[in-house]
Coordinates of C-alpha atoms in Angstrom, one line a residue:
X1 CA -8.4 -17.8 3.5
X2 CA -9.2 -18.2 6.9
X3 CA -6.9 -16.3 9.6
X4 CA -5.3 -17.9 12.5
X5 CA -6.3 -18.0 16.0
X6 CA -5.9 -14.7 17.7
X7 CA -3.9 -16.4 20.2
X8 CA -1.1 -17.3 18.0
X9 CA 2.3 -15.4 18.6
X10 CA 4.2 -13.1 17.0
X11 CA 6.6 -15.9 15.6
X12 CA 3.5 -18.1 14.5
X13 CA 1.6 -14.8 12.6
X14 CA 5.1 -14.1 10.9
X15 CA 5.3 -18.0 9.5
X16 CA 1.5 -19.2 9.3
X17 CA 0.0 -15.6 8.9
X18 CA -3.2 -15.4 6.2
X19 CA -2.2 -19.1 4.5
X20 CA -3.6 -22.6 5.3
X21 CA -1.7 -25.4 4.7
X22 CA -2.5 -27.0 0.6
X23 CA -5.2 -29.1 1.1
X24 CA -4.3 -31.3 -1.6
X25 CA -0.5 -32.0 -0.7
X26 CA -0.6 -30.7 3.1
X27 CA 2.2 -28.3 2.1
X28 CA 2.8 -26.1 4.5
X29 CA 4.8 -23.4 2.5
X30 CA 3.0 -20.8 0.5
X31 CA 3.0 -21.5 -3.3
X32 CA 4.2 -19.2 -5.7
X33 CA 2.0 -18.8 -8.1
X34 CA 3.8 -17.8 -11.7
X35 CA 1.1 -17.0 -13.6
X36 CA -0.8 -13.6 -14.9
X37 CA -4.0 -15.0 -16.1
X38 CA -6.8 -17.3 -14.6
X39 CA -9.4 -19.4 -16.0
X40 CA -13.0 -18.1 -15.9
X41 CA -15.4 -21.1 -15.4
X42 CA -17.7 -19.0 -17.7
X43 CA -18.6 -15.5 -18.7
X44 CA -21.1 -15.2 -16.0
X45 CA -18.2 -15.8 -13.3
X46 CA -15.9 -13.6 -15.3
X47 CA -18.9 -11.0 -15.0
X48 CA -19.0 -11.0 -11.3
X49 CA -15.5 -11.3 -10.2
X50 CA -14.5 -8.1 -12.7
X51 CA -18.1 -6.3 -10.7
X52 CA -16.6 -7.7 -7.4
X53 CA -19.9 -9.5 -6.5
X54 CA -17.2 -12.5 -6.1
X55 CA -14.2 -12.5 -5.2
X56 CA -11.4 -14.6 -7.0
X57 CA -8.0 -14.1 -9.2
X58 CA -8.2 -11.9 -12.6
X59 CA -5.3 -10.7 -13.4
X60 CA -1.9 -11.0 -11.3
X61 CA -1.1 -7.0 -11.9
X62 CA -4.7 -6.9 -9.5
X63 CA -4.2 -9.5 -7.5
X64 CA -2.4 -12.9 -6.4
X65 CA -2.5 -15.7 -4.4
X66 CA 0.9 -15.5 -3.1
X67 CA 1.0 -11.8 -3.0
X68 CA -2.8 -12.4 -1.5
X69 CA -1.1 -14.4 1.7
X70 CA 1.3 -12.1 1.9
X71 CA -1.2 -8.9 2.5
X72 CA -2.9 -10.9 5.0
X73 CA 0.2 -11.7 6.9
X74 CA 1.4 -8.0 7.0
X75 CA -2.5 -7.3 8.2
X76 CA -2.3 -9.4 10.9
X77 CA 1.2 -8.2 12.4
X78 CA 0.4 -5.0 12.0
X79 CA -3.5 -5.6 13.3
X80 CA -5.4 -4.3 10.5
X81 CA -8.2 -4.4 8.3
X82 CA -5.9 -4.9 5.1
X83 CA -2.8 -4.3 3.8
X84 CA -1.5 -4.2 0.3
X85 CA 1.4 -5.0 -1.0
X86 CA 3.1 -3.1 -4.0
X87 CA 5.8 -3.5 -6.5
X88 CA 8.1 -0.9 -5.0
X89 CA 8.6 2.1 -2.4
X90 CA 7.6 4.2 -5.6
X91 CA 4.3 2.3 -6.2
X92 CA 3.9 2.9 -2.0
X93 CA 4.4 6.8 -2.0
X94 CA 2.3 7.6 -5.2
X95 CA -0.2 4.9 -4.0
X96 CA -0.5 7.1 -0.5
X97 CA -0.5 10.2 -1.9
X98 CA -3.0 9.8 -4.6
X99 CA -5.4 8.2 -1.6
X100 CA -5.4 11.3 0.5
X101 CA -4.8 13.9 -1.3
X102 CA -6.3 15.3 -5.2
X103 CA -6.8 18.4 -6.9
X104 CA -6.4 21.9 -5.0
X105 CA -5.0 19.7 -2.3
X106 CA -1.4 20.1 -1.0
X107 CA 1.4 17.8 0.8
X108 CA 4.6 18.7 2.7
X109 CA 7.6 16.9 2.1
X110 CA 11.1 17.3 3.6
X111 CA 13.9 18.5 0.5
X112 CA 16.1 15.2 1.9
X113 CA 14.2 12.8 0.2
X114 CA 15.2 10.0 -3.0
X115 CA 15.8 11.9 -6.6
X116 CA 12.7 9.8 -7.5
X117 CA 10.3 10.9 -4.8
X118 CA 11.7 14.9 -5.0
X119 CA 10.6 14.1 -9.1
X120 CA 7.1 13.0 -8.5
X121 CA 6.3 15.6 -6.1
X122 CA 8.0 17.9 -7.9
X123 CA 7.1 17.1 -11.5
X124 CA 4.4 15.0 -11.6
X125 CA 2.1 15.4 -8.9
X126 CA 1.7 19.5 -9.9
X127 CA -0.2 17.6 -13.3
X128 CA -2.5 16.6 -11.1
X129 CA -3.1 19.7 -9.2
X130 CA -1.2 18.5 -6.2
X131 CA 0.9 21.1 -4.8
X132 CA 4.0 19.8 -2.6
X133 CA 5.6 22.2 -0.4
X134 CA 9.3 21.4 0.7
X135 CA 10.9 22.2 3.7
X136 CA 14.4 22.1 5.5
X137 CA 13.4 18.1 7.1
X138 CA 15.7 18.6 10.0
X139 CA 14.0 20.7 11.6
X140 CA 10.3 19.4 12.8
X141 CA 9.1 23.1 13.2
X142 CA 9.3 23.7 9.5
X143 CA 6.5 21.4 9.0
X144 CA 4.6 22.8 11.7
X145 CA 4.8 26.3 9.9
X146 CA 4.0 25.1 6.4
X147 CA 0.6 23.5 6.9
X148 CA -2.9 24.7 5.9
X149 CA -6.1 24.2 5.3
X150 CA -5.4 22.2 2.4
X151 CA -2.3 20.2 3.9
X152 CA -3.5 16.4 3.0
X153 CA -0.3 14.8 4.1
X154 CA 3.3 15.1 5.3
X155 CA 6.3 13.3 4.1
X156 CA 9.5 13.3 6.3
X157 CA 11.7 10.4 5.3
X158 CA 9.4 7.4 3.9
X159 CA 6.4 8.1 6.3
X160 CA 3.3 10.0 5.2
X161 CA 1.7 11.7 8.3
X162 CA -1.9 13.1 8.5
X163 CA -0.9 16.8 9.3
X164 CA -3.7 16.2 12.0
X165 CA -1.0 13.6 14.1
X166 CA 1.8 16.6 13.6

């Protein structure tokens, strides 16, 4: 999809953002697209779109037009290069901290954080070798005192900060 002008507005971004209108119908609304499988017009194109030589739909778990406008949209307003849009805030935090951070590496995270994200740090990231440190949140200069060398990331609230920007 082709992006909008660079001179369009906040308001225009947010409602035309990463979507043309249907070329077929001249809708302007973005489709939703209820599907989980596409048609491959052979096994040579189903070879290069699962290689990424091409791009195209596989598999909606991987990717999605609506979802796809969606990503663009956020990239736009926000002025990135991409964005990606997940299946909840879960999906988010393990997606960020898996990205940064791997074995022998270690995050910070304030205690006052969702039962769910205190369990992954607390349980499941240690399978993967991922130490998480917790500290008293309300106070910033706990965080300052707990990194190290291997500090890959810190968590206070729903934010992961590079201990770099601390």
């Amino acid at each position: 999809m082709s992006k909008p002008s660079t001179s369009y507005r906040l308001e225009s971004l947010l409602l035309h953002g990463g979507q043309e209108p249907d070329a077929t119908t001249g809708s302007r609304a973005v489709p939703i697209y209820q599907t989980s499988s596409y048609v491959f017009e052979s096994a040579d194109h189903a070879a290069k779109l699962f290689s990424l030589e091409e791009p195209g739909n596989i598999y909606s778990r991987i990717g999605n037009p609506t979802v796809d406008v969606l990503e663009q949209r956020i990239s736009l307003l926000e002025g990135g290069v991409g964005a990606l849009a997940l299946s909840s805030g879960m999906a988010a935090i393990t997606y960020a901290i898996l990205n940064i951070a791997e074995h022998g590496d270690e995050i910070i995270s304030s205690s006052q954080v969702y039962g769910g994200t205190y369990n992954l740090f607390a349980l499941t990231l240690p399978r993967y070798g991922i130490t998480v440190k917790f500290v008293d949140g309300r106070d910033p200069e706990n965080f300052r005192k707990a990194i190290t060398s291997k500090t890959k990331g810190i968590l206070r609230r729903l934010l992961v900060i590079p201990p770099s920007m601390f």
